[in-house]
Amino acid sequence: MSGMASDHNNSSQEEYIPHYLQKEDPFASKLSREADIIAGFYLTIIGILSTLGNGYVIFMSSKRKKKLRPAEIMTVNLAVCDLGISVVGKPFSIISFFSHRWMFGWIGCRWYGWAGFFFGCGSLITMTAVSLDRYLKICHLSYGTWLKRHHAFICLAIIWAYATFWATVPFAGVGSYAPEPFGTSCTLDWWLAQASVAGQVFVLSILFFCLLFPTAVIVFSYVKIILKVKSSTKEVAHYDTRIQNSHILEMKLTKVAMLICAGFLIAWIPYAVVSVWSAFGRPDSVPIQFSVIPTLLAKSAAMYNPIIYQVIDCKFACCRSGGLKAKSSLKKSRTYTISASRDSASMNETQLE
């Protein structure tokens, strides 16, 4: 019986034909023209906001590049990845949505798929590195003190090499890039898992090394940070002002990193779920109209980060200005008290004379 079942599975894998080979034109849109126009306008707005926001973050960071902390260097790298997705990838999909078909053929499809996966993987691995940096700085001070700028640049080289490796693996014949079921975008060929065991190994490797493992590291790091902060808040209150200010800055960077990771995962997890279902679920069971929604949501991830930077920075600036005002008023009150005491002392001396 087991032999018959394995034969049946092998035959079903051999008989499976992915959606992009079932019809003569895999790049024709399967959506209505109105839906394509709406998606095109949506991506145009997302692309403009993402380009302006991430460009602004990079520009402002370049003005103080010699003063950037290791965590801030990682944040700039994240903005570079998001800007790359917006500049390199989004124009292809915007033009295709407005044209009601993918306009760039198989070569453009593979390039678009590679660029999207390369910058997306780079973003997630960068956030993983940031979470580890935050974990060491908050939970293990003895380790966090030796993390310097040159360590951050070494980490950047590892991140780019990691993303390049996994994005280029499909070109070595292990996997591939293919059109989405709705026709006007391209992605990793998740449907290879339906066709062969080698395809299943490829998809599982991508899922583990480029999604599950980094996400597990991020969740572990921030759970540990939250527990540590709860237990150490009272301890920090007894330290001097310099240590308290350093702690406030570290917590600010940690909040930024946590919000960025949350926004990224919220945007990408629905797409990951649909992709896994396409790879290992019943063939072609995901409705085409449904598959486009997680794709569009994932493409919006690059827009959130600049907004998060500005909200946290404004809140931090308000707190800091409030602290400065309090210090200023305290300084004025001390000056007034000293001058008043001096005046009273001089009056007493006059009376004595």
C-alpha positions as a Markdown table, in Angstrom:
| # | Residue | x | y | z |
|---|---|---|---|---|
| 1 | Met | 0.0 | 0.0 | 0.0 |
| 2 | Ser | 2.8 | 2.4 | 0.9 |
| 3 | Gly | 4.4 | 1.7 | -2.5 |
| 4 | Met | 1.2 | 2.5 | -4.3 |
| 5 | Ala | 0.9 | 5.8 | -2.3 |
| 6 | Ser | 4.4 | 6.8 | -3.2 |
| 7 | Asp | 3.8 | 6.0 | -6.8 |
| 8 | His | 0.6 | 8.1 | -6.7 |
| 9 | Asn | 2.5 | 11.0 | -5.2 |
| 10 | Asn | 5.3 | 10.8 | -7.8 |
| 11 | Ser | 2.8 | 10.6 | -10.6 |
| 12 | Ser | 0.8 | 13.6 | -9.3 |
| 13 | Gln | 4.1 | 15.6 | -9.1 |
| 14 | Glu | 5.0 | 14.6 | -12.6 |
| 15 | Glu | 1.6 | 15.5 | -13.9 |
| 16 | Tyr | 1.4 | 18.9 | -12.2 |
| 17 | Ile | 1.7 | 21.8 | -14.6 |
| 18 | Pro | 2.2 | 25.3 | -13.0 |
| 19 | His | -0.1 | 28.1 | -13.9 |
| 20 | Tyr | 2.4 | 29.9 | -16.0 |
| 21 | Leu | 2.7 | 26.9 | -18.4 |
| 22 | Gln | -1.0 | 26.1 | -18.6 |
| 23 | Lys | -1.7 | 29.0 | -21.0 |
| 24 | Glu | 0.0 | 30.5 | -24.0 |
| 25 | Asp | 0.5 | 33.9 | -22.4 |
| 26 | Pro | 1.4 | 33.7 | -18.7 |
| 27 | Phe | 1.9 | 37.5 | -18.5 |
| 28 | Ala | -1.7 | 38.5 | -19.4 |
| 29 | Ser | -3.5 | 40.0 | -16.5 |
| 30 | Lys | -6.2 | 37.7 | -14.9 |
| 31 | Leu | -7.8 | 40.7 | -13.1 |
| 32 | Ser | -10.3 | 43.1 | -14.5 |
| 33 | Arg | -8.9 | 46.3 | -16.0 |
| 34 | Glu | -10.5 | 48.4 | -13.3 |
| 35 | Ala | -8.7 | 46.3 | -10.6 |
| 36 | Asp | -5.4 | 46.7 | -12.4 |
| 37 | Ile | -5.8 | 50.5 | -12.5 |
| 38 | Ile | -6.7 | 50.6 | -8.8 |
| 39 | Ala | -3.6 | 48.5 | -8.0 |
| 40 | Gly | -1.5 | 50.7 | -10.2 |
| 41 | Phe | -2.5 | 53.9 | -8.4 |
| 42 | Tyr | -2.0 | 52.2 | -5.1 |
| 43 | Leu | 1.5 | 51.2 | -5.9 |
| 44 | Thr | 2.3 | 54.6 | -7.4 |
| 45 | Ile | 1.3 | 56.3 | -4.1 |
| 46 | Ile | 3.3 | 53.7 | -2.1 |
| 47 | Gly | 6.3 | 54.1 | -4.4 |
| 48 | Ile | 6.4 | 57.9 | -4.2 |
| 49 | Leu | 6.0 | 58.0 | -0.4 |
| 50 | Ser | 8.6 | 55.2 | 0.1 |
| 51 | Thr | 11.1 | 56.9 | -2.2 |
| 52 | Leu | 10.7 | 60.3 | -0.6 |
| 53 | Gly | 10.7 | 59.0 | 2.9 |
| 54 | Asn | 13.6 | 56.6 | 2.7 |
| 55 | Gly | 15.5 | 59.1 | 0.5 |
| 56 | Tyr | 15.0 | 61.7 | 3.3 |
| 57 | Val | 16.3 | 59.2 | 6.0 |
| 58 | Ile | 19.4 | 58.5 | 3.9 |
| 59 | Phe | 20.1 | 62.1 | 3.2 |
| 60 | Met | 19.7 | 63.2 | 6.8 |
| 61 | Ser | 21.9 | 60.4 | 8.0 |
| 62 | Ser | 24.6 | 61.3 | 5.5 |
| 63 | Lys | 24.9 | 64.7 | 7.0 |
| 64 | Arg | 26.0 | 63.1 | 10.3 |
| 65 | Lys | 27.5 | 59.9 | 9.0 |
| 66 | Lys | 30.5 | 60.2 | 11.3 |
| 67 | Lys | 28.3 | 60.3 | 14.4 |
| 68 | Leu | 26.0 | 57.4 | 13.6 |
| 69 | Arg | 25.8 | 54.7 | 16.2 |
| 70 | Pro | 26.0 | 51.0 | 15.1 |
| 71 | Ala | 22.2 | 50.6 | 15.4 |
| 72 | Glu | 21.7 | 53.8 | 13.4 |
| 73 | Ile | 24.0 | 52.5 | 10.7 |
| 74 | Met | 21.8 | 49.4 | 10.4 |
| 75 | Thr | 18.7 | 51.6 | 10.2 |
| 76 | Val | 20.3 | 53.4 | 7.3 |
| 77 | Asn | 21.0 | 50.1 | 5.6 |
| 78 | Leu | 17.3 | 49.2 | 6.1 |
| 79 | Ala | 16.3 | 52.5 | 4.4 |
| 80 | Val | 18.7 | 51.6 | 1.5 |
| 81 | Cys | 16.9 | 48.2 | 1.1 |
| 82 | Asp | 13.5 | 49.9 | 1.1 |
| 83 | Leu | 14.6 | 52.5 | -1.4 |
| 84 | Gly | 16.0 | 49.8 | -3.6 |
| 85 | Ile | 12.6 | 48.0 | -3.6 |
| 86 | Ser | 10.9 | 51.3 | -4.5 |
| 87 | Val | 13.3 | 52.4 | -7.2 |
| 88 | Val | 14.3 | 49.1 | -8.8 |
| 89 | Gly | 11.1 | 47.1 | -8.5 |
| 90 | Lys | 8.0 | 49.2 | -8.2 |
| 91 | Pro | 8.2 | 50.9 | -11.7 |
| 92 | Phe | 8.0 | 47.5 | -13.4 |
| 93 | Ser | 4.8 | 46.5 | -11.5 |
| 94 | Ile | 3.2 | 49.9 | -11.8 |
| 95 | Ile | 3.7 | 50.0 | -15.6 |
| 96 | Ser | 2.4 | 46.4 | -15.9 |
| 97 | Phe | -0.7 | 47.1 | -13.8 |
| 98 | Phe | -1.6 | 50.1 | -15.9 |
| 99 | Ser | -0.9 | 48.1 | -19.1 |
| 100 | His | -3.1 | 45.2 | -18.0 |
| 101 | Arg | -0.3 | 42.7 | -18.6 |
| 102 | Trp | 3.4 | 42.1 | -17.6 |
| 103 | Met | 5.3 | 44.2 | -20.2 |
| 104 | Phe | 8.9 | 43.0 | -19.7 |
| 105 | Gly | 9.0 | 39.3 | -20.7 |
| 106 | Trp | 10.8 | 36.5 | -18.9 |
| 107 | Ile | 14.1 | 38.4 | -18.5 |
| 108 | Gly | 12.3 | 41.3 | -16.9 |
| 109 | Cys | 10.3 | 38.8 | -14.7 |
| 110 | Arg | 13.4 | 37.1 | -13.4 |
| 111 | Trp | 15.1 | 40.5 | -12.8 |
| 112 | Tyr | 12.1 | 41.8 | -10.9 |
| 113 | Gly | 11.8 | 38.6 | -8.9 |
| 114 | Trp | 15.5 | 38.7 | -8.0 |
| 115 | Ala | 15.5 | 42.4 | -7.0 |
| 116 | Gly | 12.4 | 42.0 | -4.9 |
| 117 | Phe | 13.7 | 38.9 | -3.1 |
| 118 | Phe | 17.2 | 40.4 | -2.7 |
| 119 | Phe | 16.1 | 43.7 | -1.1 |
| 120 | Gly | 13.4 | 42.0 | 0.9 |
| 121 | Cys | 15.8 | 39.4 | 2.3 |
| 122 | Gly | 18.3 | 42.2 | 3.0 |
| 123 | Ser | 15.6 | 44.1 | 5.0 |
| 124 | Leu | 14.7 | 41.1 | 7.1 |
| 125 | Ile | 18.3 | 40.1 | 7.8 |
| 126 | Thr | 19.2 | 43.7 | 8.7 |
| 127 | Met | 16.3 | 43.8 | 11.2 |
| 128 | Thr | 17.6 | 40.5 | 12.6 |
| 129 | Ala | 21.0 | 42.1 | 13.1 |
| 130 | Val | 19.4 | 45.2 | 14.7 |
| 131 | Ser | 17.4 | 43.0 | 17.1 |
| 132 | Leu | 20.6 | 41.1 | 18.2 |
| 133 | Asp | 22.4 | 44.5 | 18.7 |
| 134 | Arg | 19.5 | 45.7 | 20.8 |
| 135 | Tyr | 19.5 | 42.4 | 22.8 |
| 136 | Leu | 23.2 | 42.7 | 23.5 |
| 137 | Lys | 23.0 | 46.4 | 24.5 |
| 138 | Ile | 20.1 | 46.0 | 26.8 |
| 139 | Cys | 20.5 | 42.5 | 28.2 |
| 140 | His | 24.2 | 41.9 | 28.2 |
| 141 | Leu | 26.0 | 45.2 | 28.8 |
| 142 | Ser | 29.4 | 43.5 | 29.0 |
| 143 | Tyr | 29.0 | 42.3 | 25.4 |
| 144 | Gly | 27.3 | 45.4 | 24.2 |
| 145 | Thr | 30.1 | 47.8 | 25.1 |
| 146 | Trp | 32.5 | 46.3 | 22.5 |
| 147 | Leu | 30.1 | 46.7 | 19.6 |
| 148 | Lys | 31.6 | 49.5 | 17.6 |
| 149 | Arg | 31.1 | 51.1 | 14.2 |
| 150 | His | 33.5 | 48.8 | 12.4 |
| 151 | His | 31.6 | 45.8 | 13.7 |
| 152 | Ala | 28.5 | 47.3 | 12.1 |
| 153 | Phe | 30.2 | 47.6 | 8.7 |
| 154 | Ile | 31.4 | 44.0 | 8.9 |
| 155 | Cys | 27.8 | 43.0 | 9.7 |
| 156 | Leu | 26.6 | 45.0 | 6.7 |
| 157 | Ala | 29.0 | 43.0 | 4.4 |
| 158 | Ile | 27.6 | 39.7 | 5.8 |
| 159 | Ile | 24.0 | 40.9 | 5.3 |
| 160 | Trp | 24.6 | 41.8 | 1.6 |
| 161 | Ala | 26.5 | 38.6 | 1.0 |
| 162 | Tyr | 23.7 | 36.6 | 2.6 |
| 163 | Ala | 21.0 | 38.3 | 0.6 |
| 164 | Thr | 23.0 | 38.0 | -2.7 |
| 165 | Phe | 23.5 | 34.2 | -2.1 |
| 166 | Trp | 19.9 | 33.3 | -1.5 |
| 167 | Ala | 18.5 | 35.6 | -4.2 |
| 168 | Thr | 21.0 | 34.2 | -6.8 |
| 169 | Val | 20.5 | 30.5 | -5.9 |
| 170 | Pro | 17.5 | 30.1 | -8.2 |
| 171 | Phe | 19.7 | 31.1 | -11.2 |
| 172 | Ala | 21.9 | 28.1 | -10.5 |
| 173 | Gly | 19.1 | 25.8 | -11.5 |
| 174 | Val | 17.9 | 25.0 | -8.0 |
| 175 | Gly | 14.9 | 27.2 | -8.2 |
| 176 | Ser | 13.4 | 29.9 | -10.4 |
| 177 | Tyr | 11.4 | 33.1 | -10.6 |
| 178 | Ala | 8.0 | 33.0 | -12.2 |
| 179 | Pro | 4.9 | 35.2 | -12.8 |
| 180 | Glu | 2.3 | 35.6 | -10.1 |
| 181 | Pro | -1.1 | 33.8 | -10.8 |
| 182 | Phe | -2.6 | 37.2 | -11.6 |
| 183 | Gly | 0.0 | 37.8 | -14.3 |
| 184 | Thr | 1.2 | 41.4 | -13.7 |
| 185 | Ser | 4.0 | 40.7 | -11.1 |
| 186 | Cys | 6.8 | 38.1 | -10.6 |
| 187 | Thr | 8.1 | 36.3 | -7.5 |
| 188 | Leu | 9.9 | 33.1 | -6.4 |
| 189 | Asp | 8.6 | 30.0 | -8.1 |
| 190 | Trp | 6.8 | 28.6 | -5.1 |
| 191 | Trp | 5.0 | 26.2 | -7.4 |
| 192 | Leu | 8.1 | 24.1 | -7.9 |
| 193 | Ala | 7.2 | 22.4 | -4.6 |
| 194 | Gln | 4.2 | 20.9 | -6.4 |
| 195 | Ala | 6.3 | 19.4 | -9.2 |
| 196 | Ser | 9.3 | 17.7 | -7.5 |
| 197 | Val | 11.1 | 16.8 | -4.3 |
| 198 | Ala | 14.0 | 19.1 | -5.3 |
| 199 | Gly | 11.5 | 21.9 | -5.6 |
| 200 | Gln | 10.2 | 21.2 | -2.1 |
| 201 | Val | 13.7 | 21.2 | -0.7 |
| 202 | Phe | 14.3 | 24.6 | -2.4 |
| 203 | Val | 11.2 | 26.2 | -1.0 |
| 204 | Leu | 11.7 | 24.8 | 2.5 |
| 205 | Ser | 15.3 | 26.1 | 2.5 |
| 206 | Ile | 14.1 | 29.6 | 1.5 |
| 207 | Leu | 11.4 | 29.6 | 4.1 |
| 208 | Phe | 13.7 | 28.5 | 6.9 |
| 209 | Phe | 16.8 | 30.6 | 6.2 |
| 210 | Cys | 15.0 | 33.7 | 4.8 |
| 211 | Leu | 11.9 | 33.9 | 7.0 |
| 212 | Leu | 11.5 | 31.4 | 9.9 |
| 213 | Phe | 15.0 | 31.6 | 11.4 |
| 214 | Pro | 15.4 | 35.4 | 11.2 |
| 215 | Thr | 11.8 | 35.9 | 12.6 |
| 216 | Ala | 12.6 | 33.5 | 15.5 |
| 217 | Val | 15.7 | 35.5 | 16.3 |
| 218 | Ile | 13.8 | 38.8 | 16.2 |
| 219 | Val | 11.0 | 37.5 | 18.5 |
| 220 | Phe | 13.5 | 36.0 | 20.9 |
| 221 | Ser | 15.5 | 39.2 | 21.1 |
| 222 | Tyr | 12.6 | 41.5 | 21.8 |
| 223 | Val | 10.9 | 39.2 | 24.3 |
| 224 | Lys | 14.1 | 39.1 | 26.3 |
| 225 | Ile | 14.4 | 42.9 | 26.0 |
| 226 | Ile | 10.9 | 43.5 | 27.3 |
| 227 | Leu | 11.5 | 41.2 | 30.3 |
| 228 | Lys | 14.8 | 42.9 | 31.0 |
| 229 | Val | 13.4 | 46.4 | 30.8 |
| 230 | Lys | 10.6 | 45.5 | 33.2 |
| 231 | Ser | 13.1 | 44.2 | 35.8 |
| 232 | Ser | 15.6 | 47.1 | 35.4 |
| 233 | Thr | 13.5 | 50.2 | 35.3 |
| 234 | Lys | 13.8 | 50.9 | 39.0 |
| 235 | Glu | 17.5 | 50.3 | 38.9 |
| 236 | Val | 18.1 | 52.9 | 36.2 |
| 237 | Ala | 16.2 | 55.5 | 38.3 |
| 238 | His | 19.0 | 55.5 | 40.9 |
| 239 | Tyr | 21.8 | 56.2 | 38.4 |
| 240 | Asp | 23.1 | 59.6 | 37.5 |
| 241 | Thr | 21.8 | 61.8 | 34.7 |
| 242 | Arg | 24.3 | 60.7 | 32.1 |
| 243 | Ile | 23.5 | 57.0 | 32.5 |
| 244 | Gln | 19.8 | 57.8 | 32.5 |
| 245 | Asn | 20.1 | 59.8 | 29.2 |
| 246 | Ser | 22.1 | 56.9 | 27.6 |
| 247 | His | 19.4 | 54.5 | 28.7 |
| 248 | Ile | 16.7 | 56.7 | 27.2 |
| 249 | Leu | 18.6 | 56.8 | 23.9 |
| 250 | Glu | 19.1 | 53.0 | 23.8 |
| 251 | Met | 15.4 | 52.5 | 24.5 |
| 252 | Lys | 14.5 | 55.0 | 21.8 |
| 253 | Leu | 16.5 | 52.9 | 19.3 |
| 254 | Thr | 14.9 | 49.8 | 20.6 |
| 255 | Lys | 11.4 | 51.1 | 20.2 |
| 256 | Val | 12.2 | 52.1 | 16.6 |
| 257 | Ala | 13.6 | 48.6 | 15.9 |
| 258 | Met | 10.6 | 46.9 | 17.4 |
| 259 | Leu | 8.1 | 48.9 | 15.5 |
| 260 | Ile | 10.0 | 48.4 | 12.2 |
| 261 | Cys | 10.1 | 44.7 | 12.7 |
| 262 | Ala | 6.4 | 44.6 | 13.6 |
| 263 | Gly | 5.5 | 46.6 | 10.5 |
| 264 | Phe | 7.6 | 44.4 | 8.3 |
| 265 | Leu | 6.2 | 41.1 | 9.6 |
| 266 | Ile | 2.6 | 42.3 | 9.5 |
| 267 | Ala | 3.1 | 43.3 | 5.9 |
| 268 | Trp | 4.8 | 40.1 | 4.8 |
| 269 | Ile | 3.3 | 37.3 | 6.8 |
| 270 | Pro | 0.0 | 37.2 | 4.8 |
| 271 | Tyr | 2.1 | 36.9 | 1.6 |
| 272 | Ala | 4.2 | 34.2 | 3.2 |
| 273 | Val | 1.1 | 32.2 | 4.2 |
| 274 | Val | -0.3 | 32.4 | 0.7 |
| 275 | Ser | 3.0 | 31.4 | -0.8 |
| 276 | Val | 3.3 | 28.4 | 1.6 |
| 277 | Trp | -0.2 | 27.4 | 0.7 |
| 278 | Ser | 0.6 | 27.7 | -3.0 |
| 279 | Ala | 3.7 | 25.5 | -2.5 |
| 280 | Phe | 2.3 | 22.7 | -0.3 |
| 281 | Gly | -1.5 | 23.1 | -0.4 |
| 282 | Arg | -3.9 | 21.7 | -3.0 |
| 283 | Pro | -2.7 | 22.9 | -6.4 |
| 284 | Asp | -4.2 | 26.1 | -7.7 |
| 285 | Ser | -6.5 | 26.3 | -4.7 |
| 286 | Val | -5.7 | 30.0 | -3.9 |
| 287 | Pro | -8.2 | 32.2 | -5.8 |
| 288 | Ile | -6.4 | 34.6 | -8.1 |
| 289 | Gln | -8.4 | 37.6 | -6.8 |
| 290 | Phe | -7.3 | 36.7 | -3.3 |
| 291 | Ser | -3.6 | 36.2 | -4.1 |
| 292 | Val | -3.2 | 39.8 | -5.2 |
| 293 | Ile | -4.1 | 41.3 | -1.9 |
| 294 | Pro | -1.2 | 39.9 | 0.2 |
| 295 | Thr | 1.2 | 40.9 | -2.7 |
| 296 | Leu | 0.1 | 44.5 | -2.6 |
| 297 | Leu | 0.3 | 44.5 | 1.2 |
| 298 | Ala | 3.8 | 43.2 | 1.2 |
| 299 | Lys | 4.9 | 45.9 | -1.3 |
| 300 | Ser | 3.7 | 48.6 | 1.1 |
| 301 | Ala | 6.3 | 47.5 | 3.8 |
| 302 | Ala | 8.9 | 49.9 | 2.5 |
| 303 | Met | 6.6 | 52.9 | 3.2 |
| 304 | Tyr | 6.2 | 52.4 | 7.0 |
| 305 | Asn | 9.7 | 52.7 | 8.2 |
| 306 | Pro | 10.3 | 56.5 | 7.5 |
| 307 | Ile | 6.9 | 57.2 | 9.3 |
| 308 | Ile | 8.1 | 55.2 | 12.3 |
| 309 | Tyr | 11.4 | 57.1 | 12.4 |
| 310 | Gln | 9.6 | 60.5 | 12.3 |
| 311 | Val | 7.0 | 59.6 | 15.0 |
| 312 | Ile | 9.7 | 58.3 | 17.4 |
| 313 | Asp | 12.1 | 61.1 | 16.7 |
| 314 | Cys | 9.3 | 63.7 | 17.3 |
| 315 | Lys | 8.3 | 62.1 | 20.5 |
| 316 | Phe | 11.9 | 61.8 | 21.6 |
| 317 | Ala | 12.6 | 65.5 | 20.7 |
| 318 | Cys | 9.5 | 66.6 | 22.7 |
| 319 | Cys | 10.7 | 64.7 | 25.7 |
| 320 | Arg | 14.2 | 66.0 | 25.3 |
| 321 | Ser | 13.0 | 69.6 | 24.9 |
| 322 | Gly | 10.8 | 69.2 | 28.0 |
| 323 | Gly | 13.8 | 67.9 | 29.9 |
| 324 | Leu | 15.9 | 70.9 | 28.7 |
| 325 | Lys | 13.2 | 73.3 | 29.8 |
| 326 | Ala | 13.1 | 71.7 | 33.2 |
| 327 | Lys | 16.9 | 71.9 | 33.5 |
| 328 | Ser | 16.8 | 75.5 | 32.3 |
| 329 | Ser | 14.2 | 76.5 | 34.9 |
| 330 | Leu | 16.0 | 74.7 | 37.6 |
| 331 | Lys | 19.2 | 76.5 | 36.6 |
| 332 | Lys | 17.4 | 79.9 | 36.7 |
| 333 | Ser | 15.9 | 79.1 | 40.1 |
| 334 | Arg | 19.3 | 78.2 | 41.4 |
| 335 | Thr | 20.8 | 81.5 | 40.0 |
| 336 | Tyr | 18.0 | 83.5 | 41.5 |
| 337 | Thr | 18.5 | 81.8 | 44.9 |
| 338 | Ile | 22.2 | 82.4 | 44.9 |
| 339 | Ser | 21.8 | 86.1 | 43.8 |
| 340 | Ala | 19.1 | 86.6 | 46.5 |
| 341 | Ser | 21.3 | 85.1 | 49.2 |
| 342 | Arg | 24.2 | 87.3 | 48.1 |
| 343 | Asp | 21.9 | 90.4 | 48.2 |
| 344 | Ser | 20.7 | 89.6 | 51.7 |
| 345 | Ala | 24.2 | 89.0 | 52.9 |
| 346 | Ser | 25.4 | 92.4 | 51.6 |
| 347 | Met | 22.4 | 94.1 | 53.3 |
| 348 | Asn | 23.3 | 92.4 | 56.6 |
| 349 | Glu | 26.9 | 93.6 | 56.3 |
| 350 | Thr | 25.6 | 97.2 | 55.7 |
| 351 | Gln | 23.5 | 97.1 | 58.8 |
| 352 | Leu | 26.4 | 95.9 | 60.8 |
| 353 | Glu | 28.6 | 98.7 | 59.7 |
